[in-house]
Coordinates of C-alpha atoms in Angstrom, one line a residue:
Chain F
X50 CA 168.1 65.8 120.4
X51 CA 168.6 62.8 122.7
X52 CA 166.5 64.8 125.3
X53 CA 163.6 65.1 122.9
X54 CA 163.8 61.4 122.0
X55 CA 164.0 60.3 125.5
X56 CA 161.0 62.5 126.4
X57 CA 159.1 61.0 123.5
X58 CA 159.9 57.5 124.7
X59 CA 158.7 58.5 128.2
X60 CA 155.5 60.1 126.8
X61 CA 154.7 57.1 124.5
X62 CA 155.3 54.6 127.4
X63 CA 152.8 56.3 129.7
X64 CA 150.3 56.9 126.9
X65 CA 150.5 53.3 125.8
X66 CA 149.9 52.1 129.3
X67 CA 146.9 54.3 129.6
X68 CA 145.7 53.1 126.2
X69 CA 145.6 49.6 127.6
X70 CA 143.3 50.8 130.4
X71 CA 141.1 52.7 127.9
X72 CA 140.8 49.4 125.8
X73 CA 139.6 47.7 129.0
X74 CA 137.0 50.4 129.5
X75 CA 136.0 50.1 125.9
X76 CA 135.0 46.5 126.4
X77 CA 132.9 47.5 129.4
X78 CA 131.3 50.8 128.2
X79 CA 131.8 50.7 124.4
X80 CA 130.8 47.1 123.7
X81 CA 128.7 46.1 126.6
X82 CA 127.2 49.4 127.8
X83 CA 128.4 49.0 131.4
X84 CA 129.2 52.2 133.3
X85 CA 132.4 52.0 135.3
X86 CA 132.7 55.0 137.6
X87 CA 135.8 53.7 139.4
X88 CA 138.3 52.8 136.7
X89 CA 141.0 53.9 139.0
X90 CA 140.2 51.3 141.6
X91 CA 140.9 48.4 139.2
X92 CA 143.9 50.2 137.8
X93 CA 145.1 50.7 141.4
X94 CA 144.4 47.2 142.5
X95 CA 146.6 46.0 139.6
X96 CA 149.3 48.5 140.5
X97 CA 149.4 47.8 144.2
X98 CA 149.2 44.0 143.9
X99 CA 152.0 43.9 141.3
X100 CA 154.3 45.9 143.6
X101 CA 153.4 44.0 146.7
X102 CA 153.9 40.6 145.0
X103 CA 157.0 41.5 143.1
X104 CA 158.8 43.8 145.6
X105 CA 161.6 43.2 148.1
X106 CA 160.8 42.7 151.8
X107 CA 159.9 45.9 153.7
X108 CA 159.9 46.5 157.4
X109 CA 156.8 48.7 157.7
X110 CA 154.3 47.2 155.2
X111 CA 153.1 44.1 153.6
X112 CA 155.1 42.9 150.5
X113 CA 158.3 41.4 149.6
X114 CA 157.1 38.2 148.1
X115 CA 159.8 38.7 145.4
X116 CA 157.8 36.8 142.8
X117 CA 159.1 36.3 139.3
X118 CA 157.9 39.5 137.5
X119 CA 155.4 38.0 135.1
X120 CA 153.8 36.2 138.0
X121 CA 153.6 39.4 140.0
X122 CA 151.9 41.2 137.0
X123 CA 149.5 38.3 136.6
X124 CA 148.8 38.6 140.3
X125 CA 148.0 42.3 139.8
X126 CA 145.5 41.4 137.0
X127 CA 144.0 38.8 139.3
X128 CA 143.5 41.3 142.1
X129 CA 141.7 43.7 139.8
X130 CA 139.6 40.9 138.5
X131 CA 138.6 39.8 142.0
X132 CA 137.6 43.3 142.9
X133 CA 135.5 43.6 139.8
X134 CA 133.9 40.3 140.4
X135 CA 132.9 41.3 143.9
X136 CA 131.3 44.6 142.7
X137 CA 129.8 43.0 139.6
X138 CA 128.1 40.1 141.5
X139 CA 126.4 42.6 143.8
X140 CA 125.3 45.2 141.3
X141 CA 124.9 43.7 137.8
X142 CA 121.5 42.2 138.5
X143 CA 120.1 45.6 139.5
X144 CA 119.2 48.7 137.6
X145 CA 122.2 50.1 135.9
X146 CA 122.8 53.2 138.0
X147 CA 123.7 50.9 140.9
X148 CA 126.8 49.8 139.0
X149 CA 127.7 53.5 138.4
X150 CA 127.3 54.3 142.1
X151 CA 129.0 51.2 143.4
X152 CA 132.0 51.5 141.1
X153 CA 132.4 55.2 142.0
X154 CA 132.2 54.1 145.7
X155 CA 134.8 51.4 145.3
X156 CA 137.2 53.9 143.9
X157 CA 136.7 56.2 146.9
X158 CA 137.0 53.3 149.3
X159 CA 140.1 52.0 147.6
X160 CA 141.9 55.4 147.8
X161 CA 140.9 55.8 151.4
X162 CA 142.1 52.3 152.3
X163 CA 145.5 52.9 150.6
X164 CA 145.9 56.3 152.2
X165 CA 145.3 55.0 155.7
X166 CA 146.3 51.3 155.9
X167 CA 150.0 51.8 156.5
X168 CA 150.6 48.2 157.4
X169 CA 149.0 47.1 154.1
X170 CA 150.5 49.4 151.5
X171 CA 152.6 52.1 153.2
X172 CA 149.7 54.5 153.6
X173 CA 150.2 58.0 152.2
X174 CA 153.9 57.5 151.8
X175 CA 153.2 55.0 149.1
X176 CA 154.7 51.6 148.3
X177 CA 158.4 51.4 147.9
X178 CA 161.0 48.7 147.6
X179 CA 160.2 47.4 144.1
X180 CA 163.1 46.4 141.9
X181 CA 162.4 46.9 138.2
X182 CA 162.9 43.6 136.3
X183 CA 166.1 43.2 134.3
X184 CA 167.5 46.3 135.9
X185 CA 170.9 44.6 136.5
X186 CA 171.2 43.7 132.8
X187 CA 169.9 47.0 131.3
X188 CA 170.8 49.7 133.9
X189 CA 168.5 52.6 134.7
X190 CA 169.1 54.7 131.6
X191 CA 167.7 55.2 128.2
X192 CA 168.3 51.6 127.1
X193 CA 166.0 50.4 129.9
X194 CA 163.3 52.8 129.0
X195 CA 163.5 51.8 125.3
X196 CA 163.2 48.1 126.2
X197 CA 160.3 48.8 128.6
X198 CA 158.5 50.8 125.9
X199 CA 158.9 47.8 123.5
X200 CA 157.5 45.6 126.3
X201 CA 154.5 47.9 126.8
X202 CA 153.8 48.3 123.1
X203 CA 153.9 44.5 122.7
X204 CA 151.3 44.1 125.5
X205 CA 149.2 46.9 124.0
X206 CA 149.2 45.1 120.6
X207 CA 148.3 41.8 122.3
X208 CA 145.4 43.4 124.2
X209 CA 144.3 45.1 121.0
X210 CA 144.3 41.9 118.9
X211 CA 142.7 39.9 121.7
X212 CA 139.8 42.4 122.1
X213 CA 139.4 42.7 118.3
X214 CA 138.9 39.0 118.1
X215 CA 136.7 38.8 121.1
X216 CA 134.4 41.5 119.7
X217 CA 134.1 39.7 116.4
X218 CA 133.5 36.4 118.1
X219 CA 130.0 35.1 118.9
X220 CA 130.6 36.3 122.5
X221 CA 131.2 39.9 121.2
X222 CA 127.9 39.7 119.2
X223 CA 126.1 38.6 122.3
X224 CA 127.6 41.6 124.2
X225 CA 126.2 44.0 121.6
X226 CA 122.9 42.2 121.5
X227 CA 122.5 42.6 125.2
X228 CA 123.5 46.2 125.1
X229 CA 121.0 47.0 122.3
X230 CA 118.0 45.0 123.5
X231 CA 118.2 43.0 126.7
X232 CA 114.8 41.5 126.5
X233 CA 115.4 40.2 123.0
X234 CA 118.7 38.7 124.1
X235 CA 117.0 37.0 127.0
X236 CA 114.3 35.6 124.8
X237 CA 117.0 33.9 122.8
X238 CA 118.1 32.1 125.9
X239 CA 121.1 34.2 126.8
X240 CA 121.8 35.2 130.4
X241 CA 122.5 38.9 130.4
X242 CA 123.7 39.2 133.9
X243 CA 126.3 36.5 133.5
X244 CA 127.6 37.8 130.2
X245 CA 127.8 41.3 131.7
X246 CA 129.8 40.0 134.6
X247 CA 132.2 38.3 132.3
X248 CA 132.7 41.4 130.3
X249 CA 133.0 43.6 133.4
X250 CA 135.6 41.3 135.0
X251 CA 137.6 41.0 131.7
X252 CA 137.7 44.7 131.2
X253 CA 138.8 45.3 134.8
X254 CA 141.6 42.7 134.4
X255 CA 142.9 44.6 131.5
X256 CA 142.8 47.8 133.6
X257 CA 144.7 45.9 136.3
X258 CA 147.4 45.0 133.7
X259 CA 147.7 48.7 132.8
X260 CA 148.0 49.6 136.5
X261 CA 150.7 46.9 137.0
X262 CA 152.7 48.3 134.1
X263 CA 152.3 51.9 135.4
X264 CA 153.6 50.9 138.8
X265 CA 156.5 48.9 137.3
X266 CA 157.5 51.9 135.2
X267 CA 157.8 54.2 138.2
X268 CA 158.8 51.4 140.6
X269 CA 156.5 53.2 143.0
X270 CA 152.8 53.8 143.7
X271 CA 151.0 56.0 146.2
X272 CA 147.5 57.2 146.8
X273 CA 148.3 60.2 144.7
X274 CA 148.4 57.9 141.7
X275 CA 144.8 56.6 142.2
X276 CA 142.9 59.9 142.5
X277 CA 139.4 60.1 140.8
X278 CA 140.8 62.4 138.1
X279 CA 142.4 59.4 136.4
X280 CA 139.0 57.8 135.9
X281 CA 137.8 61.0 134.2
X282 CA 140.9 61.2 132.0
X283 CA 140.4 57.6 130.9
X284 CA 136.7 58.3 130.1
X285 CA 137.6 61.4 128.1
X286 CA 140.1 59.4 126.1
X287 CA 137.4 56.8 125.2
X288 CA 134.7 59.3 124.5
X289 CA 136.9 61.5 122.3
X290 CA 138.3 58.5 120.4
X291 CA 135.0 56.8 120.0
X292 CA 133.3 54.3 122.3
X293 CA 133.0 50.9 120.7
X294 CA 136.0 51.4 118.4
X295 CA 139.4 50.1 119.6
X296 CA 141.4 52.1 117.2
X297 CA 139.5 55.2 118.4
X298 CA 140.2 54.3 122.0
X299 CA 144.0 54.3 121.3
X300 CA 143.8 57.4 119.2
X301 CA 141.8 59.2 121.9
X302 CA 144.3 58.2 124.6
X303 CA 147.2 59.8 122.7
X304 CA 145.2 63.0 121.9
X305 CA 143.9 63.5 125.5
X306 CA 147.2 62.6 127.2
X307 CA 149.0 64.9 124.7
X308 CA 146.6 67.6 125.5
X309 CA 146.9 67.1 129.2
X310 CA 150.7 67.1 129.2
X311 CA 150.8 70.1 126.9
X312 CA 148.3 72.1 128.9
X313 CA 150.1 71.4 132.1
X314 CA 153.4 72.5 130.5
X315 CA 151.8 75.7 129.0
X316 CA 150.1 76.7 132.3
X317 CA 153.3 76.2 134.3
X318 CA 155.3 78.1 131.8
X319 CA 153.0 81.0 130.9
X320 CA 150.6 81.5 133.7
X321 CA 151.5 84.0 136.4
X322 CA 153.1 82.6 139.5
X323 CA 150.1 83.3 141.7
X324 CA 147.9 81.4 139.4
X325 CA 150.1 78.3 139.3
X326 CA 148.2 76.9 142.3
X327 CA 145.2 76.6 140.0
X328 CA 146.9 74.7 137.2
X329 CA 145.1 71.5 138.2
X330 CA 141.8 73.3 138.6
X331 CA 142.0 74.7 135.0
X332 CA 142.9 71.3 133.6
X333 CA 140.0 69.6 135.5
X334 CA 137.6 72.1 133.9
X335 CA 139.0 71.3 130.5
X336 CA 138.6 67.5 131.0
X337 CA 135.0 68.1 132.3
X338 CA 134.2 70.3 129.3
X339 CA 135.7 67.8 126.8
X340 CA 133.5 65.0 128.3
X341 CA 130.3 67.2 128.3
X342 CA 131.1 68.7 124.9
X343 CA 131.7 65.4 123.2
X344 CA 128.5 64.0 124.6
X345 CA 126.5 67.0 123.3
X346 CA 128.0 67.4 119.9
X347 CA 129.7 64.2 118.8
X348 CA 128.7 61.4 121.1
X349 CA 130.1 58.8 118.7
X350 CA 133.6 60.2 119.0
X351 CA 136.2 60.8 116.4
X352 CA 136.2 57.2 115.1
X353 CA 132.6 55.9 115.5
X354 CA 131.8 52.3 116.2
X355 CA 131.4 50.2 113.1
X356 CA 128.4 48.1 113.5
X357 CA 128.8 44.8 111.7
X358 CA 125.8 43.0 110.2
X359 CA 126.8 39.5 111.0
X360 CA 124.3 37.8 108.7
X361 CA 125.5 39.3 105.4
X362 CA 128.7 37.3 105.4
X363 CA 130.8 40.4 104.6
X364 CA 131.4 43.2 107.1
X365 CA 129.4 46.2 106.1
X366 CA 131.1 49.6 106.3
X367 CA 128.1 51.5 107.2
X368 CA 128.7 54.0 110.0
X369 CA 125.9 54.2 112.5
X370 CA 125.9 57.0 114.9
X371 CA 125.1 57.3 118.6
X372 CA 122.2 55.1 119.2
X373 CA 123.1 53.7 122.5
X374 CA 120.5 52.7 125.0
Chain Y
X9 CA 128.5 56.8 171.8
X10 CA 125.3 58.9 172.4
X11 CA 127.3 62.0 171.2
X12 CA 128.0 60.1 168.0
X13 CA 124.3 59.3 167.6
X14 CA 123.4 62.9 168.2
X15 CA 126.0 64.2 165.7
X16 CA 124.8 61.5 163.2
X17 CA 121.2 62.8 163.4
X18 CA 122.4 66.3 162.8
X19 CA 124.5 65.4 159.8
X20 CA 121.7 63.1 158.7
X21 CA 119.2 65.9 158.3
X22 CA 121.6 67.6 155.8
X23 CA 122.1 64.4 153.9
X24 CA 118.3 63.9 153.8
X25 CA 117.8 67.3 152.2
X26 CA 120.3 66.5 149.5
X27 CA 119.0 63.0 149.0
X28 CA 115.4 64.0 148.5
X29 CA 116.3 66.0 145.3
X30 CA 118.6 63.4 144.1
X31 CA 116.2 60.5 144.4
X32 CA 113.5 62.6 142.7
X33 CA 115.7 63.3 139.7
X34 CA 116.9 59.7 139.6
X35 CA 113.3 58.4 139.6
X36 CA 111.8 60.9 137.2
X37 CA 114.6 61.7 134.8
X38 CA 116.0 58.2 135.2
X39 CA 119.7 58.9 135.7
X40 CA 122.1 58.9 138.6
X41 CA 123.1 62.6 138.7
X42 CA 126.6 62.8 140.0
X43 CA 126.5 66.6 139.8
X44 CA 123.7 66.9 142.4
X45 CA 126.1 67.3 145.3
X46 CA 127.6 70.3 143.5
X47 CA 124.3 72.1 143.9
X48 CA 125.0 72.0 147.6
X49 CA 128.3 73.9 146.9
X50 CA 126.5 76.4 144.7
X51 CA 124.0 77.0 147.5
X52 CA 126.6 77.4 150.2
X53 CA 128.6 79.9 148.1
X54 CA 125.6 81.8 146.8
X55 CA 124.5 82.3 150.4
X56 CA 128.0 83.4 151.3
X57 CA 128.0 86.1 148.6
X58 CA 124.5 87.4 149.4
X59 CA 125.2 87.3 153.2
X60 CA 128.2 89.5 152.6
X61 CA 126.1 91.8 150.3
X62 CA 123.2 92.2 152.8
X63 CA 125.5 92.7 155.8
X64 CA 127.4 95.5 153.9
X65 CA 124.3 97.2 152.6
X66 CA 122.2 97.0 155.8
X67 CA 124.6 96.7 158.7
X68 CA 121.8 96.0 161.3
X69 CA 121.1 92.7 159.4
X70 CA 124.6 91.5 160.3
X71 CA 123.5 91.0 163.9
X72 CA 123.3 87.3 165.0
X73 CA 120.0 85.9 166.0
X74 CA 120.9 84.8 169.5
X75 CA 121.9 82.1 170.5
X76 CA 122.7 81.1 166.9
X77 CA 125.7 82.3 164.8
X78 CA 123.1 82.7 162.0
X79 CA 122.5 86.3 161.2
X80 CA 119.4 88.0 159.7
X81 CA 121.4 88.7 156.6
X82 CA 122.3 85.0 156.2
X83 CA 118.6 84.0 156.7
X84 CA 117.6 86.2 153.8
X85 CA 120.6 85.0 151.8
X86 CA 119.4 81.4 152.2
X87 CA 116.2 82.3 150.4
X88 CA 118.0 84.0 147.6
X89 CA 120.5 81.1 147.5
X90 CA 117.6 78.6 147.0
X91 CA 116.5 80.6 144.0
X92 CA 120.0 80.9 142.6
X93 CA 120.7 77.2 143.0
X94 CA 117.3 76.2 141.5
X95 CA 118.1 78.5 138.6
X96 CA 121.5 77.0 138.1
X97 CA 120.0 73.5 138.1
X98 CA 117.5 74.5 135.5
X99 CA 120.2 76.1 133.4
X100 CA 122.4 73.0 133.5
X101 CA 119.4 70.9 132.5
X102 CA 118.5 73.2 129.6
X103 CA 122.0 73.5 128.2
X104 CA 123.5 70.1 129.0
X105 CA 121.2 67.4 130.2
X106 CA 118.3 68.2 127.9
X107 CA 120.6 68.0 124.9
X108 CA 122.3 64.7 126.0
X109 CA 118.8 63.3 126.8
X110 CA 117.7 64.0 123.3
X111 CA 120.6 62.2 121.6
X112 CA 121.9 59.7 124.0
X113 CA 120.7 57.2 126.6
X114 CA 120.4 57.2 130.4
X115 CA 124.1 56.2 130.8
X116 CA 125.3 59.1 128.6
X117 CA 123.5 61.3 131.1
X118 CA 125.5 59.8 134.0
X119 CA 128.7 60.4 132.1
X120 CA 127.6 64.0 131.4
X121 CA 126.7 64.5 135.0
X122 CA 130.3 63.6 136.0
X123 CA 131.6 66.1 133.5
X124 CA 129.2 68.8 134.8
X125 CA 130.3 68.1 138.4
X126 CA 134.0 68.4 137.5
X127 CA 133.4 71.7 135.7
X128 CA 131.1 73.2 138.4
X129 CA 133.4 72.2 141.3
X130 CA 136.5 73.6 139.7
X131 CA 134.8 76.8 138.5
X132 CA 133.9 77.4 142.2
X133 CA 137.5 76.8 143.2
X134 CA 138.6 79.2 140.5
X135 CA 136.2 81.9 141.6
X136 CA 136.3 81.6 145.4
X137 CA 139.7 80.0 145.9
X138 CA 140.7 76.7 147.3
X139 CA 140.7 77.8 151.0
X140 CA 137.9 77.1 153.4
X141 CA 135.6 79.9 154.6
X142 CA 133.0 80.5 157.3
X143 CA 129.8 82.4 157.4
X144 CA 130.6 83.9 160.8
X145 CA 133.9 84.5 162.4
X146 CA 132.3 84.5 165.9
X147 CA 132.9 81.5 168.0
X148 CA 129.7 79.8 169.0
X149 CA 130.2 77.7 172.1
X150 CA 128.5 74.3 172.2
X151 CA 125.9 73.9 174.9
X152 CA 126.4 71.1 177.4
X153 CA 123.1 69.3 177.6
X154 CA 124.3 66.5 179.8
X155 CA 127.5 66.2 181.8
X156 CA 127.6 62.5 182.3
X157 CA 127.7 61.1 179.6
X158 CA 129.1 64.3 178.2
X159 CA 126.8 65.6 175.4
X160 CA 127.5 68.8 173.5
X161 CA 125.3 70.5 170.9
X162 CA 125.7 73.7 169.1
X163 CA 122.6 75.9 168.8
X164 CA 123.2 76.1 165.0
X165 CA 123.0 72.3 164.7
X166 CA 119.7 72.2 166.5
X167 CA 118.4 75.0 164.3
X168 CA 119.5 73.2 161.1
X169 CA 117.8 70.0 162.3
X170 CA 114.5 71.7 163.1
X171 CA 114.5 73.7 159.9
X172 CA 115.3 70.6 157.8
X173 CA 112.4 68.7 159.5
X174 CA 110.0 71.6 158.8
X175 CA 111.1 71.8 155.2
X176 CA 110.5 68.1 154.8
X177 CA 107.0 68.4 156.3
X178 CA 106.2 71.2 153.9
X179 CA 107.4 69.1 150.9
X180 CA 105.3 66.2 152.2
X181 CA 102.2 68.4 152.3
X182 CA 102.8 69.7 148.8
X183 CA 103.3 66.3 147.3
X184 CA 100.4 64.6 149.1
X185 CA 97.8 67.4 149.2
X186 CA 98.1 69.6 146.0
X187 CA 97.4 69.0 142.4
X188 CA 101.0 69.9 141.7
X189 CA 102.1 67.1 143.9
X190 CA 99.7 64.7 142.1
X191 CA 101.0 65.7 138.7
X192 CA 104.6 65.2 139.9
X193 CA 103.9 61.7 141.2
X194 CA 101.9 60.9 138.0
X195 CA 105.0 61.8 135.9
X196 CA 107.1 59.6 138.1
X197 CA 104.7 56.7 137.7
X198 CA 104.1 56.9 134.0
X199 CA 105.4 59.8 132.0
X200 CA 103.4 59.0 128.8
X201 CA 100.1 58.5 130.6
X202 CA 100.7 61.7 132.6
X203 CA 101.2 63.6 129.3
X204 CA 98.1 62.2 127.9
X205 CA 96.2 63.5 130.9
X206 CA 97.4 67.0 130.1
X207 CA 100.5 67.4 132.3
X208 CA 103.3 69.4 130.7
X209 CA 106.4 67.2 131.0
X210 CA 108.8 70.1 130.6
X211 CA 107.2 72.0 133.4
X212 CA 107.4 69.0 135.7
X213 CA 111.1 68.6 134.9
X214 CA 111.7 72.2 135.7
X215 CA 109.8 71.7 139.0
X216 CA 112.0 68.7 139.9
X217 CA 115.1 70.9 139.5
X218 CA 113.5 73.7 141.5
X219 CA 112.7 71.4 144.4
X220 CA 116.0 69.6 144.2
X221 CA 118.0 72.8 143.8
X222 CA 116.2 74.6 146.6
X223 CA 116.6 71.7 149.1
X224 CA 120.3 71.3 148.0
X225 CA 120.9 75.0 148.7
X226 CA 119.5 74.7 152.2
X227 CA 121.5 71.6 152.8
X228 CA 124.7 73.3 151.5
X229 CA 124.2 76.4 153.8
X230 CA 123.5 74.2 156.8
X231 CA 126.6 72.2 156.1
X232 CA 128.6 75.4 155.8
X233 CA 127.0 76.6 159.0
X234 CA 127.8 73.5 161.0
X235 CA 131.2 72.7 159.3
X236 CA 132.8 75.0 156.9
X237 CA 132.5 76.1 153.3
X238 CA 134.9 74.8 150.8
X239 CA 134.8 74.0 147.0
X240 CA 135.0 70.3 147.8
X241 CA 131.7 70.1 149.7
X242 CA 130.2 68.4 146.6
X243 CA 133.1 65.9 146.3
X244 CA 132.8 65.0 150.0
X245 CA 129.0 64.6 150.1
X246 CA 128.3 62.9 146.8
X247 CA 128.8 59.4 148.1
X248 CA 127.0 59.8 151.4
X249 CA 124.0 61.3 149.5
X250 CA 124.0 58.5 147.0
X251 CA 124.2 56.0 149.9
X252 CA 121.1 57.7 151.5
X253 CA 119.1 57.2 148.2
X254 CA 120.2 53.6 148.0
X255 CA 119.4 52.9 151.6
X256 CA 115.9 54.4 151.2
X257 CA 115.3 52.9 147.8
X258 CA 115.8 54.9 144.6
X259 CA 112.7 57.0 143.9
X260 CA 111.3 57.0 147.4
X261 CA 111.2 60.4 148.9
X262 CA 110.4 59.2 152.4
X263 CA 113.1 56.5 151.9
X264 CA 115.6 59.3 151.1
X265 CA 114.7 61.1 154.3
X266 CA 115.1 58.0 156.4
X267 CA 118.2 57.0 154.4
X268 CA 119.8 60.3 155.1
X269 CA 119.4 59.9 158.8
X270 CA 120.5 56.3 158.8
X271 CA 123.7 57.1 156.8
X272 CA 124.4 60.1 159.0
X273 CA 124.1 58.0 162.2
X274 CA 125.9 54.9 160.8
X275 CA 128.8 57.1 159.5
X276 CA 129.2 58.7 162.9
X277 CA 128.9 55.4 164.8
X278 CA 131.4 53.8 162.5
X279 CA 134.0 56.3 163.6
X280 CA 133.7 55.0 167.1
X281 CA 135.4 51.8 165.8
X282 CA 137.3 53.0 162.8
X283 CA 140.1 55.7 162.7
X284 CA 138.7 58.9 161.3
X285 CA 140.8 58.7 158.1
X286 CA 138.5 55.9 156.9
X287 CA 135.4 58.0 157.1
X288 CA 135.2 58.7 153.3
X289 CA 134.9 54.9 152.8
X290 CA 132.0 54.4 155.2
X291 CA 129.2 55.3 152.8
X292 CA 130.5 52.7 150.4
X293 CA 130.4 50.0 153.1
X294 CA 126.8 51.0 153.8
X295 CA 126.0 50.7 150.1
X296 CA 127.6 47.3 150.0
X297 CA 125.6 46.2 153.0
X298 CA 122.3 47.3 151.5
X299 CA 123.1 45.6 148.2
X300 CA 123.7 42.4 150.1
X301 CA 120.7 42.5 152.4
X302 CA 118.0 44.4 150.6
X303 CA 119.1 45.5 147.1
X304 CA 116.1 47.7 146.4
X305 CA 116.5 49.6 149.6
X306 CA 113.9 50.1 152.3
X307 CA 111.1 51.5 150.2
X308 CA 112.3 51.0 146.7
X309 CA 110.7 48.8 144.1
X310 CA 112.6 46.7 141.6
X311 CA 112.9 48.3 138.2
X312 CA 115.0 47.5 135.2

C-alpha cells in the first residue's frame, strides 16, 4: 500500500511540474496564438540555471554558487525569460512561421550546447552536485517527497490563479484581440509585437519555473532530459486538454502523462523482448497520432476555451469552437 | 579549408533540392511544414526497397555504373521512389492537412505537421529498424583531385551535384516557360484571382506536393548515397532545410537553391572552427544571423 501511495506521490509531482509548463504554453499558444516549437529549451534553461546557481562547487564544470534555493529558482526563471526575449525580439515582428522555426532551432541548439559544452554544464554526463533544499531536515524518504509535492502543488495553484487573473484582465483581453484580429487591434492603438513579446516571455518564464522544479526533484539534469519529445508531449497535453482553457491544460497534462507512463509500463511488461527496443518508437507514434487526431477531429480539446464577452457585464457561458486564426 | 568548401557545395545541392519543395509549400499553402524533411526519408527508403527488388529480379541491373557506386537498379529505383514520395505527400495532404486546413488556421497546420513528422519518422524506424543502411556495400574510393592542398572527392558526390543542378534547371524551365508554371506562380501570387481565371486550386496543390515530393525523394537518395540511410535523416535535415529557405527568403525558389548552397558551405566551414559535436546547432546560428541582418532573406518579400 505504501508502495502505491509513494508511486502516486511521485506521479503527481512530475505531472504537476509538467502542468506548470503546459500552463506557460497555454498563455503563448492558447491565449495569444504564438507557436512555440522549442518548449524544451525554456524548460531546460530554467532547469540548468537553477542547478548551476543553487549547486555545490564542482571541479569540472561551472556552478557551485550555492545560492539560497528560492533565488536559484528565480535565477532559472530569469534565464528562461532572457532566452525567450532574445528569440522573441528577433522573430515576433516577422511572419509567424519564423517564430515556429526559430524556437524549434533554439531547442536543437540548446540540446547541442548542453551535450557538448562540458565546462559549462557537464556535457553528456549531466549536471551533478545539487543538494536538494531542506534535505537535512526532512531526509531523502517519503516525507521529503510529500513536502516537495505540497510545494509543487502550491506553485501550480499560484501559477493557475495568476494566469486566470491575467487572462481576465484588460491585458488578457488585448491578447485575444490581437490573436483574433491584429489589424483591428492595431487600429485601436495597441502594439501587437510588444504585447506578443510580453506574453511570450511570461509564458517562457513559467516554463523555466517548471524546468527548475523538475531539476530540483531529481537533483540532476542532463541532455537526455531536454530532448525534443518533451516539447511534443507538452503540446499534446495542451491540445488534448483544450488550448485557451487553463483547467483543460491541467486536465490534459494528467491524461497524457498518465497515458505515457501506462503505455511505457505496458510495453515493457507485455511486449516481446526483441521488441522492447522499439518501446519509445511506438510511444512517439502514439503522441504524434494524438496531436494529429485532436487537430482533425476535436481541435478545441476536451475543455474548450470559454470566450467571454466583456461588454455584457456578466461572463457568458457560450462555448465557441475552434475558430483560431 | 578548400575541402570544406567543396564538401559544403556537395551537401548544399542536397539541401537545395529539399528547400525548393519546402519553400513552395510554405509560400502557396502558407504554413511551415515540419514534415517536409520526412519526405527525404521516405524517398531514401523507397529507393532502397526498389533497388533491392530490381537487383533481385534482374541481376544484370545490379552492376555499378563505373566509376560510381550507383547501380542501374538504383537509378530506376530513384524514379519509382520519386513517384512513391510524391504519392505519399499527396496522401498526407488529402488525409491530414486538407482536413486541418478546413477547420483550423495556419498555425494548426504547423502543429499537425510536427505530429505527422513524428508519426512518419517512427513508422519508418518500426518498419526498417533503427540501424543505418547503405545502398551499396562496395567501397568507393575518393578521387584525389589535388595533392597540395589535399582535395578528395567521391564520384558519387560529383554525380549527385550534377544531377541536382540538372533537375533544378528543368524545374526552372517548367516554371518560367510553361502554362503550368504560370498557373503555379499565379496561385502563389493571388489564389483567389488565380481561381477566377480558371485555375483549379486543388490541382495546383497536388502539383506542389508532386514537385516537392519528387525533389525530396531525389535529395533523400543522394543523401543516402553520399552518407548513409537511417530513420533520422528527416530529424537531422529539417533544420538545415528550413535555414536554407530562410536564407533565400520564404517563397523564393531561386532563393532556396542559393540558400541551400550557402547553408551547406557555411555549415562545413563552421566545423573548421567548431568541434564537430556542435554541427546540429550551426543552422540555428545561420537563421539567427539572417534574422539580424536581413530578416526577409535574400529574395524574400515582407508578408504578414
